[in-house]
PDB file of C-alpha atoms and ligand atoms in Angstrom:
ATOM      1  CA  UNK A  20      18.234 -17.766  -4.018  1.00 76.00           C
ATOM      2  CA  UNK A  21      17.883 -14.877  -6.436  1.00 86.00           C
ATOM      3  CA  UNK A  22      14.955 -12.670  -5.599  1.00 92.00           C
ATOM      4  CA  UNK A  23      12.695 -11.196  -8.272  1.00 88.00           C
ATOM      5  CA  UNK A  24      13.228  -7.508  -9.037  1.00 89.00           C
ATOM      6  CA  UNK A  25      12.261  -4.984  -6.357  1.00 91.00           C
ATOM      7  CA  UNK A  26       8.523  -4.281  -6.571  1.00 94.00           C
ATOM      8  CA  UNK A  27       7.467  -0.897  -7.952  1.00 92.00           C
ATOM      9  CA  UNK A  28       6.822   1.650  -5.218  1.00 93.00           C
ATOM     10  CA  UNK A  29       4.524   4.657  -5.375  1.00 97.00           C
ATOM     11  CA  UNK A  30       6.619   7.805  -5.919  1.00 97.00           C
ATOM     12  CA  UNK A  31       6.822  10.377  -3.062  1.00 97.00           C
ATOM     13  CA  UNK A  32       4.341  12.597  -4.925  1.00 98.00           C
ATOM     14  CA  UNK A  33       2.089   9.781  -6.153  1.00 98.00           C
ATOM     15  CA  UNK A  34      -0.858  11.481  -7.897  1.00 97.00           C
ATOM     16  CA  UNK A  35      -3.191   8.452  -8.105  1.00 98.00           C
ATOM     17  CA  UNK A  36      -5.514   9.510  -5.265  1.00 98.00           C
ATOM     18  CA  UNK A  37      -6.338  13.240  -5.283  1.00 98.00           C
ATOM     19  CA  UNK A  38      -7.797  13.157  -1.762  1.00 98.00           C
ATOM     20  CA  UNK A  39      -4.705  11.490  -0.305  1.00 98.00           C
ATOM     21  CA  UNK A  40      -2.371  13.769  -2.281  1.00 98.00           C
ATOM     22  CA  UNK A  41      -4.202  16.798  -0.814  1.00 98.00           C
ATOM     23  CA  UNK A  42      -3.814  15.462   2.726  1.00 98.00           C
ATOM     24  CA  UNK A  43      -0.133  14.775   2.048  1.00 98.00           C
ATOM     25  CA  UNK A  44       0.351  18.401   0.949  1.00 98.00           C
ATOM     26  CA  UNK A  45      -1.476  19.693   4.028  1.00 98.00           C
ATOM     27  CA  UNK A  46       0.621  17.444   6.274  1.00 98.00           C
ATOM     28  CA  UNK A  47       3.843  18.606   4.634  1.00 98.00           C
ATOM     29  CA  UNK A  48       2.894  22.209   5.385  1.00 98.00           C
ATOM     30  CA  UNK A  49       1.778  21.499   8.961  1.00 98.00           C
ATOM     31  CA  UNK A  50       4.382  18.893   9.935  1.00 98.00           C
ATOM     32  CA  UNK A  51       7.466  19.414   7.746  1.00 98.00           C
ATOM     33  CA  UNK A  52       9.573  16.982   9.820  1.00 98.00           C
ATOM     34  CA  UNK A  53       7.270  14.042   9.197  1.00 98.00           C
ATOM     35  CA  UNK A  54       7.574  11.391   6.475  1.00 98.00           C
ATOM     36  CA  UNK A  55       4.373  12.566   4.680  1.00 98.00           C
ATOM     37  CA  UNK A  56       4.733  10.279   1.646  1.00 98.00           C
ATOM     38  CA  UNK A  57       3.685   6.760   0.635  1.00 98.00           C
ATOM     39  CA  UNK A  58       4.990   4.387   3.309  1.00 98.00           C
ATOM     40  CA  UNK A  59       7.154   1.594   1.875  1.00 97.00           C
ATOM     41  CA  UNK A  60       6.798  -2.043   2.887  1.00 97.00           C
ATOM     42  CA  UNK A  61       9.485  -3.451   5.103  1.00 97.00           C
ATOM     43  CA  UNK A  62      10.902  -6.845   5.984  1.00 98.00           C
ATOM     44  CA  UNK A  63      12.605  -9.581   3.974  1.00 98.00           C
ATOM     45  CA  UNK A  64      11.169 -10.354   0.569  1.00 98.00           C
ATOM     46  CA  UNK A  65      12.104 -14.030   0.953  1.00 97.00           C
ATOM     47  CA  UNK A  66       9.750 -14.365   3.967  1.00 98.00           C
ATOM     48  CA  UNK A  67       6.867 -16.828   3.900  1.00 98.00           C
ATOM     49  CA  UNK A  68       4.478 -14.450   5.659  1.00 98.00           C
ATOM     50  CA  UNK A  69       3.151 -11.047   4.622  1.00 98.00           C
ATOM     51  CA  UNK A  70       1.284  -8.934   7.178  1.00 98.00           C
ATOM     52  CA  UNK A  71      -1.196  -6.669   5.393  1.00 98.00           C
ATOM     53  CA  UNK A  72      -2.532  -3.595   7.184  1.00 98.00           C
ATOM     54  CA  UNK A  73      -5.040  -1.052   5.995  1.00 98.00           C
ATOM     55  CA  UNK A  74      -3.242   2.286   5.583  1.00 98.00           C
ATOM     56  CA  UNK A  75      -0.678   4.363   7.493  1.00 98.00           C
ATOM     57  CA  UNK A  76      -1.883   6.132  10.624  1.00 97.00           C
ATOM     58  CA  UNK A  77      -1.590   9.924  10.589  1.00 98.00           C
ATOM     59  CA  UNK A  78       0.756  10.153  13.599  1.00 97.00           C
ATOM     60  CA  UNK A  79       2.132   6.639  13.161  1.00 98.00           C
ATOM     61  CA  UNK A  80       3.523   5.381   9.853  1.00 98.00           C
ATOM     62  CA  UNK A  81       2.784   8.669   8.102  1.00 98.00           C
ATOM     63  CA  UNK A  82       5.002  10.416  10.644  1.00 98.00           C
ATOM     64  CA  UNK A  83       7.765   7.822  11.000  1.00 98.00           C
ATOM     65  CA  UNK A  84       7.809   6.272   7.518  1.00 98.00           C
ATOM     66  CA  UNK A  85       7.651   2.658   8.737  1.00 98.00           C
ATOM     67  CA  UNK A  86       4.395   0.656   8.723  1.00 98.00           C
ATOM     68  CA  UNK A  87       2.665   0.419  12.111  1.00 98.00           C
ATOM     69  CA  UNK A  88       5.408   2.439  13.795  1.00 98.00           C
ATOM     70  CA  UNK A  89       4.697   5.240  16.244  1.00 97.00           C
ATOM     71  CA  UNK A  90       1.039   4.752  17.027  1.00 94.00           C
ATOM     72  CA  UNK A  91      -0.986   2.373  19.138  1.00 95.00           C
ATOM     73  CA  UNK A  92      -1.558  -0.207  16.398  1.00 96.00           C
ATOM     74  CA  UNK A  93       2.099  -1.214  16.272  1.00 97.00           C
ATOM     75  CA  UNK A  94       2.322  -2.185  19.920  1.00 97.00           C
ATOM     76  CA  UNK A  95       0.351  -5.412  19.751  1.00 98.00           C
ATOM     77  CA  UNK A  96       1.544  -6.188  16.228  1.00 98.00           C
ATOM     78  CA  UNK A  97       5.273  -5.956  16.907  1.00 98.00           C
ATOM     79  CA  UNK A  98       5.054  -7.485  20.405  1.00 98.00           C
ATOM     80  CA  UNK A  99       3.376 -10.500  18.798  1.00 98.00           C
ATOM     81  CA  UNK A 100       5.830 -10.741  15.890  1.00 98.00           C
ATOM     82  CA  UNK A 101       8.677 -10.675  18.448  1.00 98.00           C
ATOM     83  CA  UNK A 102       6.978 -13.267  20.621  1.00 98.00           C
ATOM     84  CA  UNK A 103       6.557 -15.721  17.726  1.00 98.00           C
ATOM     85  CA  UNK A 104      10.075 -15.312  16.347  1.00 97.00           C
ATOM     86  CA  UNK A 105       9.098 -13.293  13.278  1.00 98.00           C
ATOM     87  CA  UNK A 106      11.136 -10.287  14.457  1.00 98.00           C
ATOM     88  CA  UNK A 107      14.239  -9.625  16.548  1.00 98.00           C
ATOM     89  CA  UNK A 108      15.281  -6.698  18.741  1.00 98.00           C
ATOM     90  CA  UNK A 109      12.930  -4.334  20.504  1.00 97.00           C
ATOM     91  CA  UNK A 110      10.079  -2.226  19.237  1.00 97.00           C
ATOM     92  CA  UNK A 111      10.367   1.341  20.500  1.00 97.00           C
ATOM     93  CA  UNK A 112       7.871   3.130  18.236  1.00 96.00           C
ATOM     94  CA  UNK A 113      10.533   4.736  16.050  1.00 97.00           C
ATOM     95  CA  UNK A 114      12.113   3.484  12.831  1.00 97.00           C
ATOM     96  CA  UNK A 115      15.661   3.550  14.260  1.00 97.00           C
ATOM     97  CA  UNK A 116      14.773   1.265  17.181  1.00 97.00           C
ATOM     98  CA  UNK A 117      16.834  -1.573  15.700  1.00 96.00           C
ATOM     99  CA  UNK A 118      13.841  -3.875  15.285  1.00 98.00           C
ATOM    100  CA  UNK A 119      14.465  -6.373  12.495  1.00 98.00           C
ATOM    101  CA  UNK A 120      11.785  -8.409  10.770  1.00 98.00           C
ATOM    102  CA  UNK A 121      13.175 -11.886  10.284  1.00 98.00           C
ATOM    103  CA  UNK A 122      10.208 -14.037   9.302  1.00 98.00           C
ATOM    104  CA  UNK A 123       7.703 -11.708   7.699  1.00 98.00           C
ATOM    105  CA  UNK A 124       7.253  -8.585   5.650  1.00 98.00           C
ATOM    106  CA  UNK A 125       4.747  -5.848   6.552  1.00 98.00           C
ATOM    107  CA  UNK A 126       2.829  -3.650   4.123  1.00 98.00           C
ATOM    108  CA  UNK A 127      -0.437  -1.758   3.758  1.00 98.00           C
ATOM    109  CA  UNK A 128      -3.311  -2.050   1.270  1.00 98.00           C
ATOM    110  CA  UNK A 129      -3.129   1.726   0.806  1.00 98.00           C
ATOM    111  CA  UNK A 130       0.273   3.397   1.129  1.00 98.00           C
ATOM    112  CA  UNK A 131      -0.757   6.954   2.016  1.00 98.00           C
ATOM    113  CA  UNK A 132      -2.526   8.146   5.139  1.00 98.00           C
ATOM    114  CA  UNK A 133      -6.248   8.660   4.488  1.00 98.00           C
ATOM    115  CA  UNK A 134      -8.463  11.289   6.151  1.00 98.00           C
ATOM    116  CA  UNK A 135     -10.150   9.891   9.282  1.00 96.00           C
ATOM    117  CA  UNK A 136      -8.078   6.700   8.922  1.00 93.00           C
ATOM    118  CA  UNK A 137     -10.410   5.366   6.254  1.00 96.00           C
ATOM    119  CA  UNK A 138      -9.436   4.866   2.627  1.00 98.00           C
ATOM    120  CA  UNK A 139     -12.182   5.022   0.012  1.00 98.00           C
ATOM    121  CA  UNK A 140     -12.840   2.132  -2.402  1.00 97.00           C
ATOM    122  CA  UNK A 141     -11.317   4.075  -5.326  1.00 98.00           C
ATOM    123  CA  UNK A 142      -8.125   4.569  -3.291  1.00 98.00           C
ATOM    124  CA  UNK A 143      -7.902   0.871  -2.489  1.00 98.00           C
ATOM    125  CA  UNK A 144      -8.288   0.122  -6.202  1.00 98.00           C
ATOM    126  CA  UNK A 145      -5.698   2.744  -7.168  1.00 98.00           C
ATOM    127  CA  UNK A 146      -3.108   1.257  -4.787  1.00 98.00           C
ATOM    128  CA  UNK A 147      -3.897  -2.378  -5.588  1.00 98.00           C
ATOM    129  CA  UNK A 148      -1.235  -2.671  -8.282  1.00 98.00           C
ATOM    130  CA  UNK A 149       1.447  -1.953  -5.680  1.00 98.00           C
ATOM    131  CA  UNK A 150       0.102  -4.746  -3.494  1.00 98.00           C
ATOM    132  CA  UNK A 151       0.091  -7.101  -6.479  1.00 98.00           C
ATOM    133  CA  UNK A 152       3.721  -6.132  -7.085  1.00 98.00           C
ATOM    134  CA  UNK A 153       4.637  -6.954  -3.484  1.00 98.00           C
ATOM    135  CA  UNK A 154       3.126 -10.424  -3.769  1.00 98.00           C
ATOM    136  CA  UNK A 155       4.929 -11.088  -7.040  1.00 97.00           C
ATOM    137  CA  UNK A 156       8.233 -10.024  -5.447  1.00 97.00           C
ATOM    138  CA  UNK A 157       7.968 -12.561  -2.586  1.00 97.00           C
ATOM    139  CA  UNK A 158       8.882 -15.931  -4.106  1.00 96.00           C
ATOM    140  CA  UNK A 159       8.415 -17.946  -0.871  1.00 96.00           C
ATOM    141  CA  UNK A 160       5.158 -16.361   0.203  1.00 97.00           C
ATOM    142  CA  UNK A 161       2.744 -18.875   1.797  1.00 97.00           C
ATOM    143  CA  UNK A 162       0.398 -16.879   4.035  1.00 98.00           C
ATOM    144  CA  UNK A 163      -0.951 -13.340   4.053  1.00 98.00           C
ATOM    145  CA  UNK A 164      -2.256 -12.119   7.402  1.00 98.00           C
ATOM    146  CA  UNK A 165      -4.990  -9.578   6.642  1.00 98.00           C
ATOM    147  CA  UNK A 166      -5.607  -7.133   9.463  1.00 98.00           C
ATOM    148  CA  UNK A 167      -9.266  -6.277   9.048  1.00 98.00           C
ATOM    149  CA  UNK A 168     -11.857  -6.588   6.326  1.00 98.00           C
ATOM    150  CA  UNK A 169     -10.425  -3.825   4.191  1.00 98.00           C
ATOM    151  CA  UNK A 170      -7.043  -5.570   3.925  1.00 98.00           C
ATOM    152  CA  UNK A 171      -8.818  -8.890   3.294  1.00 98.00           C
ATOM    153  CA  UNK A 172     -10.830  -7.414   0.416  1.00 98.00           C
ATOM    154  CA  UNK A 173      -7.785  -5.641  -1.042  1.00 98.00           C
ATOM    155  CA  UNK A 174      -5.977  -8.974  -1.219  1.00 98.00           C
ATOM    156  CA  UNK A 175      -8.969 -10.698  -2.868  1.00 98.00           C
ATOM    157  CA  UNK A 176      -9.022  -7.913  -5.456  1.00 98.00           C
ATOM    158  CA  UNK A 177      -5.453  -8.792  -6.492  1.00 98.00           C
ATOM    159  CA  UNK A 178      -6.654 -12.322  -7.304  1.00 97.00           C
ATOM    160  CA  UNK A 179      -9.947 -11.228  -8.864  1.00 97.00           C
ATOM    161  CA  UNK A 180     -11.888 -13.140  -6.199  1.00 96.00           C
ATOM    162  CA  UNK A 181     -15.237 -11.471  -5.387  1.00 95.00           C
ATOM    163  CA  UNK A 182     -15.447 -10.356  -1.755  1.00 94.00           C
ATOM    164  CA  UNK A 183     -18.833 -12.107  -1.477  1.00 93.00           C
ATOM    165  CA  UNK A 184     -17.173 -15.462  -2.218  1.00 95.00           C
ATOM    166  CA  UNK A 185     -14.630 -15.373   0.636  1.00 97.00           C
ATOM    167  CA  UNK A 186     -16.004 -13.424   3.552  1.00 97.00           C
ATOM    168  CA  UNK A 187     -13.759 -11.916   6.212  1.00 98.00           C
ATOM    169  CA  UNK A 188     -14.012 -13.603   9.619  1.00 98.00           C
ATOM    170  CA  UNK A 189     -11.593 -13.254  12.502  1.00 98.00           C
ATOM    171  CA  UNK A 190      -9.551 -16.466  12.776  1.00 98.00           C
ATOM    172  CA  UNK A 191     -10.636 -17.758   9.353  1.00 97.00           C
ATOM    173  CA  UNK A 192      -8.199 -19.267   6.902  1.00 97.00           C
ATOM    174  CA  UNK A 193      -8.941 -19.087   3.174  1.00 97.00           C
ATOM    175  CA  UNK A 194      -7.379 -20.708   0.115  1.00 97.00           C
ATOM    176  CA  UNK A 195      -6.393 -18.417  -2.715  1.00 96.00           C
ATOM    177  CA  UNK A 196      -5.396 -19.276  -6.294  1.00 91.00           C
ATOM    178  CA  UNK A 197      -1.831 -20.561  -6.607  1.00 91.00           C
ATOM    179  CA  UNK A 198      -1.750 -22.185  -3.156  1.00 93.00           C
ATOM    180  CA  UNK A 199      -1.503 -18.966  -1.133  1.00 97.00           C
ATOM    181  CA  UNK A 200      -3.424 -18.903   2.172  1.00 97.00           C
ATOM    182  CA  UNK A 201      -5.181 -15.883   3.621  1.00 98.00           C
ATOM    183  CA  UNK A 202      -5.457 -15.647   7.420  1.00 98.00           C
ATOM    184  CA  UNK A 203      -7.896 -13.094   8.846  1.00 98.00           C
ATOM    185  CA  UNK A 204      -7.596 -11.136  12.064  1.00 98.00           C
ATOM    186  CA  UNK A 205      -9.409  -8.136  13.398  1.00 98.00           C
ATOM    187  CA  UNK A 206      -7.203  -5.077  12.987  1.00 98.00           C
ATOM    188  CA  UNK A 207      -4.775  -4.315  15.822  1.00 98.00           C
ATOM    189  CA  UNK A 208      -6.217  -0.794  16.160  1.00 97.00           C
ATOM    190  CA  UNK A 209      -6.572   1.072  19.423  1.00 96.00           C
ATOM    191  CA  UNK A 210     -10.370   0.888  19.045  1.00 97.00           C
ATOM    192  CA  UNK A 211     -10.403  -2.903  18.660  1.00 98.00           C
ATOM    193  CA  UNK A 212      -7.945  -3.560  21.469  1.00 97.00           C
ATOM    194  CA  UNK A 213      -9.464  -1.103  23.932  1.00 97.00           C
ATOM    195  CA  UNK A 214     -12.987  -2.473  23.352  1.00 97.00           C
ATOM    196  CA  UNK A 215     -11.491  -5.994  23.578  1.00 98.00           C
ATOM    197  CA  UNK A 216     -12.938  -6.920  20.200  1.00 98.00           C
ATOM    198  CA  UNK A 217      -9.354  -8.084  19.698  1.00 98.00           C
ATOM    199  CA  UNK A 218      -7.453  -9.292  22.764  1.00 98.00           C
ATOM    200  CA  UNK A 219      -3.771 -10.190  22.939  1.00 98.00           C
ATOM    201  CA  UNK A 220      -4.752 -13.851  23.301  1.00 98.00           C
ATOM    202  CA  UNK A 221      -6.985 -13.721  20.201  1.00 98.00           C
ATOM    203  CA  UNK A 222      -4.258 -12.135  18.093  1.00 98.00           C
ATOM    204  CA  UNK A 223      -1.578 -14.491  19.361  1.00 98.00           C
ATOM    205  CA  UNK A 224      -3.770 -17.472  18.502  1.00 98.00           C
ATOM    206  CA  UNK A 225      -4.066 -16.304  14.884  1.00 98.00           C
ATOM    207  CA  UNK A 226      -0.335 -15.607  14.565  1.00 98.00           C
ATOM    208  CA  UNK A 227       0.591 -18.895  16.228  1.00 98.00           C
ATOM    209  CA  UNK A 228      -1.559 -20.807  13.709  1.00 96.00           C
ATOM    210  CA  UNK A 229      -0.174 -19.030  10.711  1.00 96.00           C
ATOM    211  CA  UNK A 230       3.428 -19.498  11.836  1.00 96.00           C
ATOM    212  CA  UNK A 231       2.730 -23.243  11.990  1.00 94.00           C
ATOM    213  CA  UNK A 232       1.092 -23.141   8.587  1.00 92.00           C
ATOM    214  CA  UNK A 233       3.877 -21.157   6.962  1.00 95.00           C
ATOM    215  CA  UNK A 234       6.554 -23.506   8.277  1.00 92.00           C
ATOM    216  CA  UNK A 235       5.033 -26.587   6.636  1.00 84.00           C
ATOM    217  CA  UNK A 236       6.134 -27.619   3.190  1.00 68.00           C
ATOM    218  CA  UNK A 237       3.620 -26.986   0.382  1.00 63.00           C
ATOM    219  CA  UNK A 238       1.227 -29.912   0.118  1.00 55.00           C
ATOM    220  CA  UNK A 239       2.209 -31.109   3.626  1.00 51.00           C
ATOM    221  CA  UNK A 240      -0.324 -31.447   6.429  1.00 46.00           C
TER     222      UNK A 240
HETATM  223  O1  URA B 419      -3.283  -0.395   9.114  1.00 73.20           O
HETATM  224  C1  URA B 419      -2.404   0.286   9.627  1.00 73.20           C
HETATM  225  C2  URA B 419      -2.581   0.974  10.835  1.00 73.20           C
HETATM  226  C3  URA B 419      -1.576   1.687  11.347  1.00 73.20           C
HETATM  227  N1  URA B 419      -0.410   1.742  10.688  1.00 73.20           N
HETATM  228  C4  URA B 419      -0.203   1.093   9.530  1.00 73.20           C
HETATM  229  O2  URA B 419       0.862   1.138   8.940  1.00 73.20           O
HETATM  230  N2  URA B 419      -1.228   0.377   9.038  1.00 73.20           N
END
């Protein structure tokens, strides 16, 4: 199968979000060994599943350059992807750990680390074209797993679906134009896991369902 062209990526000095560009500059001065640039998506583009996070963590993806790598959020995510056969190897919180995504791709709604871990609406809008490009570059895509309401709403924006029409709910499955499905989960953040808003069992149940869904042929039951 020939894949569509590589999706456009934000340049290392992407100027679209002044607040995020300022934080990037400050991080480059304070932590010159870190990645400190938009974090690229990773995983095979012919996968049927796309995992959509919110934005890189300051000491996680912003430091290591790989989504969900190096901070707490990646632990549950990658353990679960490994458990359900969507990844191979071991996750060791660094980008050279040899972990390979085999059945999914992972990206973020916003590619640069935001102050206080929270992107603003204008930043989500500014980065939305890159998310649209990712979707267009995945010809076999069946299911997007949105981690949290912000990722959910960023995906709806790509399709022009008002957020009020399809509300985020943990465990919910939504139909999007073109036959794509959207699966919702609470974010795998340290806050959600330590307060047990999201338990391992809850997250595994969502991933188990979407793996089943993604493996069925379109139109099948
Ligand atoms: O949403 C998130 C959280 C942590 N790291 C990411 O890459 N994305």
